[in-house]
Tab-separated table of C-alpha atoms in Angstrom:
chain	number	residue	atom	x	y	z
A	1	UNK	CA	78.905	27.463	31.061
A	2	UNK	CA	78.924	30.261	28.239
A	3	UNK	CA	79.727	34.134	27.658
A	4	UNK	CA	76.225	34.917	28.707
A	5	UNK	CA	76.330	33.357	32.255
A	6	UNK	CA	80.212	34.975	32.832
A	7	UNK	CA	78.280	38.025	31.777
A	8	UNK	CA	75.901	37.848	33.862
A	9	UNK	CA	78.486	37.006	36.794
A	10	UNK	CA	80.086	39.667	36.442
A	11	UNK	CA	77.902	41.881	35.894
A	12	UNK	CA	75.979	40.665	39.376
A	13	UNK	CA	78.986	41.341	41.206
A	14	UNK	CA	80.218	44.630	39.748
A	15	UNK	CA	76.434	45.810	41.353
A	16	UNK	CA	77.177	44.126	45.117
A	17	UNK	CA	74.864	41.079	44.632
A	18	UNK	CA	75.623	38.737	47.518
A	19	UNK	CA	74.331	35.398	45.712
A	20	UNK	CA	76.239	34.661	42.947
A	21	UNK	CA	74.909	32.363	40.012
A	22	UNK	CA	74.742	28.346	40.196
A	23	UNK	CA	74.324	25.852	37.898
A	24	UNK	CA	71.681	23.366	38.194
A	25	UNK	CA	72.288	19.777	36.883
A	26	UNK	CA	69.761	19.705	34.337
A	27	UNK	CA	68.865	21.956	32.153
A	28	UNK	CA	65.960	24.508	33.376
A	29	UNK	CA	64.562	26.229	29.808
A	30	UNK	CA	61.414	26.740	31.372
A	31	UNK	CA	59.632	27.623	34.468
A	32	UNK	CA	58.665	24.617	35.171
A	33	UNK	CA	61.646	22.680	35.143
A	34	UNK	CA	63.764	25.524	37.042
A	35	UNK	CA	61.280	25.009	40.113
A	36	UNK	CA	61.861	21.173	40.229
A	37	UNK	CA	65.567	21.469	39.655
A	38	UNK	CA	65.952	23.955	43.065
A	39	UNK	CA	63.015	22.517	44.736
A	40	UNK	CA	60.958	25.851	44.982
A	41	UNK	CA	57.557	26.974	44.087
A	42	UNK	CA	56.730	27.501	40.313
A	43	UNK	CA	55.574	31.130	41.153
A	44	UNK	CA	59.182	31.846	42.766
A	45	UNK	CA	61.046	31.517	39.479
A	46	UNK	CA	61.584	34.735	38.023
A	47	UNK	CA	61.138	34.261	33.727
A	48	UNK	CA	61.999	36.416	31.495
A	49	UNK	CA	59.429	37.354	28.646
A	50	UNK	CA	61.254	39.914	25.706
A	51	UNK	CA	58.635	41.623	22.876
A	52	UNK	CA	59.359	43.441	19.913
A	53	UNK	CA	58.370	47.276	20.345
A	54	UNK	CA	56.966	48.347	17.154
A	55	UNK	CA	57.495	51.711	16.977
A	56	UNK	CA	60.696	51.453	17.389
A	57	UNK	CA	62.065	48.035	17.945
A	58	UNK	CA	62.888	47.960	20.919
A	59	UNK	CA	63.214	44.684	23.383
A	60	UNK	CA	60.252	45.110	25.885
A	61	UNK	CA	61.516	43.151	29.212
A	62	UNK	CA	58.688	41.514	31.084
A	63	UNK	CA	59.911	39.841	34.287
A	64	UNK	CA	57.040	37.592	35.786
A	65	UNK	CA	56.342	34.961	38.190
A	66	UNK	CA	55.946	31.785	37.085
A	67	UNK	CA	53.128	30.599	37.490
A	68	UNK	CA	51.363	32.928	35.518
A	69	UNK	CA	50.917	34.161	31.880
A	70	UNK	CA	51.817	37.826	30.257
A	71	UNK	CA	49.270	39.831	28.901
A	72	UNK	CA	50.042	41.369	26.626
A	73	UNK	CA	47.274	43.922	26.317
A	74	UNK	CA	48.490	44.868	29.505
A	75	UNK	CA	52.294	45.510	28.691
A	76	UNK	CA	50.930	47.288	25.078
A	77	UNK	CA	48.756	49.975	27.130
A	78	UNK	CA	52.213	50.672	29.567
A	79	UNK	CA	54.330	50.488	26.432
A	80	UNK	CA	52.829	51.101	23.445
A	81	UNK	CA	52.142	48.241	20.716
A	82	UNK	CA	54.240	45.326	20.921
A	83	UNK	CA	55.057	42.686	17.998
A	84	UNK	CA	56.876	39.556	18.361
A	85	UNK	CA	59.990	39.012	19.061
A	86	UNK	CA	62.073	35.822	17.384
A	87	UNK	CA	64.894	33.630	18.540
A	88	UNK	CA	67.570	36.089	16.515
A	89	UNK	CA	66.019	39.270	17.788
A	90	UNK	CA	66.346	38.173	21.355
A	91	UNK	CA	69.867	36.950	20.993
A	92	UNK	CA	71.040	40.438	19.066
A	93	UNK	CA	69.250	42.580	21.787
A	94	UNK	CA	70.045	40.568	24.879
A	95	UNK	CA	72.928	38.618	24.641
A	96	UNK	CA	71.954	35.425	25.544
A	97	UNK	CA	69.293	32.414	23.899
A	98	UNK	CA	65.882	32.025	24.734
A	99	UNK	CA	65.440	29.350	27.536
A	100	UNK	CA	68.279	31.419	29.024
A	101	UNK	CA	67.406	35.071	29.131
A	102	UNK	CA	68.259	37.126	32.372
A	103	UNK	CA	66.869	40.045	33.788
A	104	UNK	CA	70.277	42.271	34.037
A	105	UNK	CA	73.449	41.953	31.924
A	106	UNK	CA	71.726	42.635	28.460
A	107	UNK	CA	73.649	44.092	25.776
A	108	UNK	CA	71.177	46.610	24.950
A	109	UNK	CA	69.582	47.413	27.551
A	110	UNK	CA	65.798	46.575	27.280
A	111	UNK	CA	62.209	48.330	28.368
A	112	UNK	CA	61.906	47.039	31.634
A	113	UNK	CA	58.262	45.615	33.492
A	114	UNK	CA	58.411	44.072	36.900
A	115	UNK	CA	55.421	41.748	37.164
A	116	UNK	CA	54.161	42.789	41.021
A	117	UNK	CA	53.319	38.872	41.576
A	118	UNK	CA	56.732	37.968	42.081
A	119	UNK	CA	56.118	40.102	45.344
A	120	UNK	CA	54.133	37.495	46.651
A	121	UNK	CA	57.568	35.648	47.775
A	122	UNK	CA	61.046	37.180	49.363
A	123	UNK	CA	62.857	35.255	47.209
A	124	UNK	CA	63.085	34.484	43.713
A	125	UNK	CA	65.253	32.572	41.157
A	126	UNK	CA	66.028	34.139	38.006
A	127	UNK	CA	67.887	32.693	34.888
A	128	UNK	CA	71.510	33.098	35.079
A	129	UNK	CA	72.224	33.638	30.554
A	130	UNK	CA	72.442	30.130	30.244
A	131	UNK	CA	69.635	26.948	30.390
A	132	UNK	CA	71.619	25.483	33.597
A	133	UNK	CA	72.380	28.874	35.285
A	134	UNK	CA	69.974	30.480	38.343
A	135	UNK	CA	70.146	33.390	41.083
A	136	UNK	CA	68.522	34.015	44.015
A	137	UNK	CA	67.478	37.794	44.661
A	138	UNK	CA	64.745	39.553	46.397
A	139	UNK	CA	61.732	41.169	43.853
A	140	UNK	CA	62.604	44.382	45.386
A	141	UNK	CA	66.401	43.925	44.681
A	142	UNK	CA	65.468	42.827	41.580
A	143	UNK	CA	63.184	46.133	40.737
A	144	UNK	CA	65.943	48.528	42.095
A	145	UNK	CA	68.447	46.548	39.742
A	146	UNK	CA	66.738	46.572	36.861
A	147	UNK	CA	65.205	49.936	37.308
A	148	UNK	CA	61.884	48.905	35.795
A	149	UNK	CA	58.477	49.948	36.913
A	150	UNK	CA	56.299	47.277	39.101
A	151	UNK	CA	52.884	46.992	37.043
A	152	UNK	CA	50.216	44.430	36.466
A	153	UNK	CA	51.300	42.960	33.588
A	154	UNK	CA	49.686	39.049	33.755
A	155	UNK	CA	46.300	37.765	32.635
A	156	UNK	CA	43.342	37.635	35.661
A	157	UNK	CA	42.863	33.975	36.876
A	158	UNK	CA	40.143	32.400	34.958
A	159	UNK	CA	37.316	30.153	36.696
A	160	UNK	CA	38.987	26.678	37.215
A	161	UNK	CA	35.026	25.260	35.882
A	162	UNK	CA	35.696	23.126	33.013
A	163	UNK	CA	31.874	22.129	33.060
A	164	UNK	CA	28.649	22.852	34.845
A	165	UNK	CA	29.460	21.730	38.822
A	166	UNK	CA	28.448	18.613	39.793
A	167	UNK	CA	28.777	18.463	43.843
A	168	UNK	CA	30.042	14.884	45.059
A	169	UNK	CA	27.840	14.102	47.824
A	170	UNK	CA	30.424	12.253	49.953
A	171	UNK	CA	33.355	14.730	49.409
A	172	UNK	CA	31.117	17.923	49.309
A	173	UNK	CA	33.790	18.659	46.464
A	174	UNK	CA	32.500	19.718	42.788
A	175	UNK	CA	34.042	17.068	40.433
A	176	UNK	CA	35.215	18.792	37.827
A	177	UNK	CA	36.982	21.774	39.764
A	178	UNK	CA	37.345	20.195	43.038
A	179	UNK	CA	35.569	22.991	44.749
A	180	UNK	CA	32.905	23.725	47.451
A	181	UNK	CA	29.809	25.163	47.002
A	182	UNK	CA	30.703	28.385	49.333
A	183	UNK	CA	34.100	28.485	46.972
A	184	UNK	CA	31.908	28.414	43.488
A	185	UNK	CA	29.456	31.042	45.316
A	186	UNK	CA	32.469	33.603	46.447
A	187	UNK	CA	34.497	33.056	42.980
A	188	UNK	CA	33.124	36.414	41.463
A	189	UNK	CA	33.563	38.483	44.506
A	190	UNK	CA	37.267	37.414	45.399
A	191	UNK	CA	40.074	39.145	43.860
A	192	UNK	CA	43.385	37.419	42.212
A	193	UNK	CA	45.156	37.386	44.866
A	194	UNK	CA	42.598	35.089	47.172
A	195	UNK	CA	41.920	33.267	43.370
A	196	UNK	CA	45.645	32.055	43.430
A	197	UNK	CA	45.753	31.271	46.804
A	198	UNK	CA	42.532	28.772	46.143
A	199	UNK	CA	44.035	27.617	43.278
A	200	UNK	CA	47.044	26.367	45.435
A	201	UNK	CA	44.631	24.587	47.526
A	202	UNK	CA	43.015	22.919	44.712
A	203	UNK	CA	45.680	21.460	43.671
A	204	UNK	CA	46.046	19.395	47.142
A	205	UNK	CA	42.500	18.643	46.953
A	206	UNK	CA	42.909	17.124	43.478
A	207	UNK	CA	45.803	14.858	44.726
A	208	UNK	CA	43.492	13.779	47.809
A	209	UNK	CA	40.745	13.086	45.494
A	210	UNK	CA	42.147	11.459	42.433
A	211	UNK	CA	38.648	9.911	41.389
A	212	UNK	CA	35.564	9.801	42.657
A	213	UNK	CA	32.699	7.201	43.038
A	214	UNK	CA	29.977	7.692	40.201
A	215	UNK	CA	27.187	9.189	40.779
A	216	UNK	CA	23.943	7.104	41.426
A	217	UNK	CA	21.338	7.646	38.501
């Protein structure tokens, strides 16, 4: 490994942190290939989002889940205006190269956000200061470590439309979102948190339903 995930090691166990850092076989630079490499749910990996403060320049920490995007409207109104932050920023303010960034062990020690949707799971992965390197810990553990605020801090889930719906008649399913027509009808009166469970199940649906017949004219 490097300095960054002995840093981050140590640093883990100097606090009491029972699960101590491993290193995954391939590399896991982003969300999505951290999930695959342990197996887990994209939403349960913890990533690590750093912006430029522009008042002052200082490294604004957003920790969020996954599977969904920073606003950064959001993180602006909590922190004031943000700017962004390059490769060489990062690595002078945290210590370690994007693709790699943890939540604790930085060597200046960053605004901190929490993103509140990593609360949806009891256990989360977070990058270790290297590409390879992961650890398990608890969003609340990872809140009282870091010492950072929980906030709202990620964009609200879009309508999965990409057209107007067209409802197969043999599935009941709309083929271009894969929803019913009950689903499409409740969509505005739902809030995230029932969006992203839906979501979840659309997904399935579009793996049950890879194609459908055309429709008669």
């Amino acid at each position: 490994m490097n300095d960054g995930f002995e840093r981050v090691t140590d640093w883990l166990e100097a606090h009491g942190h029972v699960h101590k850092p491993i290193a995954l076989p391939v590399a896991a630079r982003t969300a999505r290939e951290a999930a695959d490499g342990l197996g887990v749910q994209l939403g349960q990996i913890a990533k690590s989002v750093i912006f430029r403060r522009v008042v002052d320049d200082a490294a604004v920490l957003v920790v969020t889940s996954g599977d969904q995007r920073v606003d950064e409207h959001k993180v602006s109104a909590i922190t004031g205006p943000l700017g962004r932050a390059d490769a060489a920023f990062v690595k002078e303010r945290s210590g370690f190269s994007i693709g790699g960034v943890s939540p604790v062990a930085h060597l200046h020690r960053p605004v901190t956000l929490i993103d509140r949707e990593l609360f949806r799971f009891d256990v989360v992965w977070a990058a270790a200061g290297h590409p390879n390197g992961v650890f398990a810990v608890a969003p609340q553990q990872l809140a009282a470590m870091t010492d950072a605020p929980v906030a709202d801090v990620v964009q609200s889930v879009m309508s999965p439309c990409t057209d107007v719906c067209k409802i197969d008649p043999g599935s009941g399913l709309c083929r271009g979102c894969y929803r019913t027509r009950d689903e499409i009808a409740s969509w505005s009166k739902i809030d995230d948190h029932a969006r992203r469970a839906l979501l979840v199940v659309l997904d399935t649906r579009k793996r049950e339903h890879p194609g459908f017949p055309p429709l008669s004219a």
